[in-house]
Amino acid sequence: MEVDCEGCAGCCVDWRPLADRPSDHERRGPHEPLDDVYNLVPLTRAEVRRFCDDGVGDALVPRLWTAPPDADDAVVVDGHRVAAIGGQPAFFVGLRKTPKPVAPVGTDETRWLRSCVFLDPQTLQCRIHGDDQYPSECADYPGHNLLLERETECERVEEAFGDDRLVDDEPPESVGGLLLGPQALGEKVFVHPEPGELTGIASRAAAGTLTRADRAEFVGWAAASAPGTTEHSESHYETYRETVLSTESWVTSAVEDWTAWATGDGETAPAASVVERVEDEAGAPGTPGWDAVE
């Protein structure tokens, strides 16, 4: 597997406002996301804990799904039929997206596009690439897609913009576990044990307006999950929920600043150099630039 990532960031940015025929691949199938976040990165339980322990638990966000009318297991919350396991709403935990001034997928003009909180808008590199925090899903991408013979984001970018991004489509032998089916429960697919506590939260998830308390609730249960089961550790739930509630990293200030400044998805944005004031000076990790990448 070989990919050309320089100047792309197609898997980190919602580039759909730039395309004539934008992809809607995340909203296909029987279980559609309740939100409209593009390319949410699902984290493992260990990764959720690591982000919290490293002081950036405020970078995490949950995803719920809608259940089709014929689904055997669903819970109705705020008028939404939420997919569930054993009567408990199922969810992922991923990385937050926020509007950023970026020029991805080979474009020249800087636009406001929803981007991963860890993407450096200037270099279009990940701020945690290669670190202990770097999610396994990102490290293996697009290896899982190639193994499953599914279209990659590289190919979607190629179709929309004409650049060659997927240079070699041979699946790598080193790709990690897929965590599909029952083995994902408690490791990548989590459940919320108290559906009645989600009143109001489901509507905010659908609207993309989750509060810090909402996010902390799900992160706490994810971190408290037991692999292979729907069981939880109450003490771990309380510990990690409180950790997220008390965390004030550079991520929080950056999301607040970008959200207040942004004028709309796809609209013209100021030069990406403003990131130095919004993210770098707030303590965001630096990136090496593409000259340092062999």
Coordinates of C-alpha atoms in Angstrom, one line a residue, residues 1 5 11 16 35 60 66 75 91 108 135 145 150 170 172 175 181 183 195 219 230 239-240 242 265:
M1 CA 0.0 0.0 0.0
C5 CA -1.0 12.4 1.3
C11 CA -9.6 11.7 5.1
R16 CA -17.8 17.7 0.1
D35 CA -24.9 13.3 13.1
L60 CA -13.5 13.3 21.9
T66 CA -30.6 5.8 13.7
V75 CA -34.6 2.9 21.7
F91 CA -22.2 4.5 20.1
D108 CA -5.5 26.6 -4.0
P135 CA -5.4 6.3 16.5
N145 CA -10.8 -0.6 3.2
R150 CA -14.3 -1.2 -0.2
E170 CA -2.1 -3.8 -2.3
P172 CA -0.4 -4.2 3.8
V175 CA -2.6 -3.8 9.0
G181 CA -18.9 -8.0 14.7
Q183 CA -15.4 -8.7 19.0
P195 CA -31.3 5.3 27.8
V219 CA -16.6 9.1 27.0
T230 CA -22.2 -4.6 27.8
T239 CA -13.2 9.0 36.9
Y240 CA -13.2 9.5 33.1
E242 CA -14.9 13.9 35.6
D265 CA -18.9 25.4 5.1

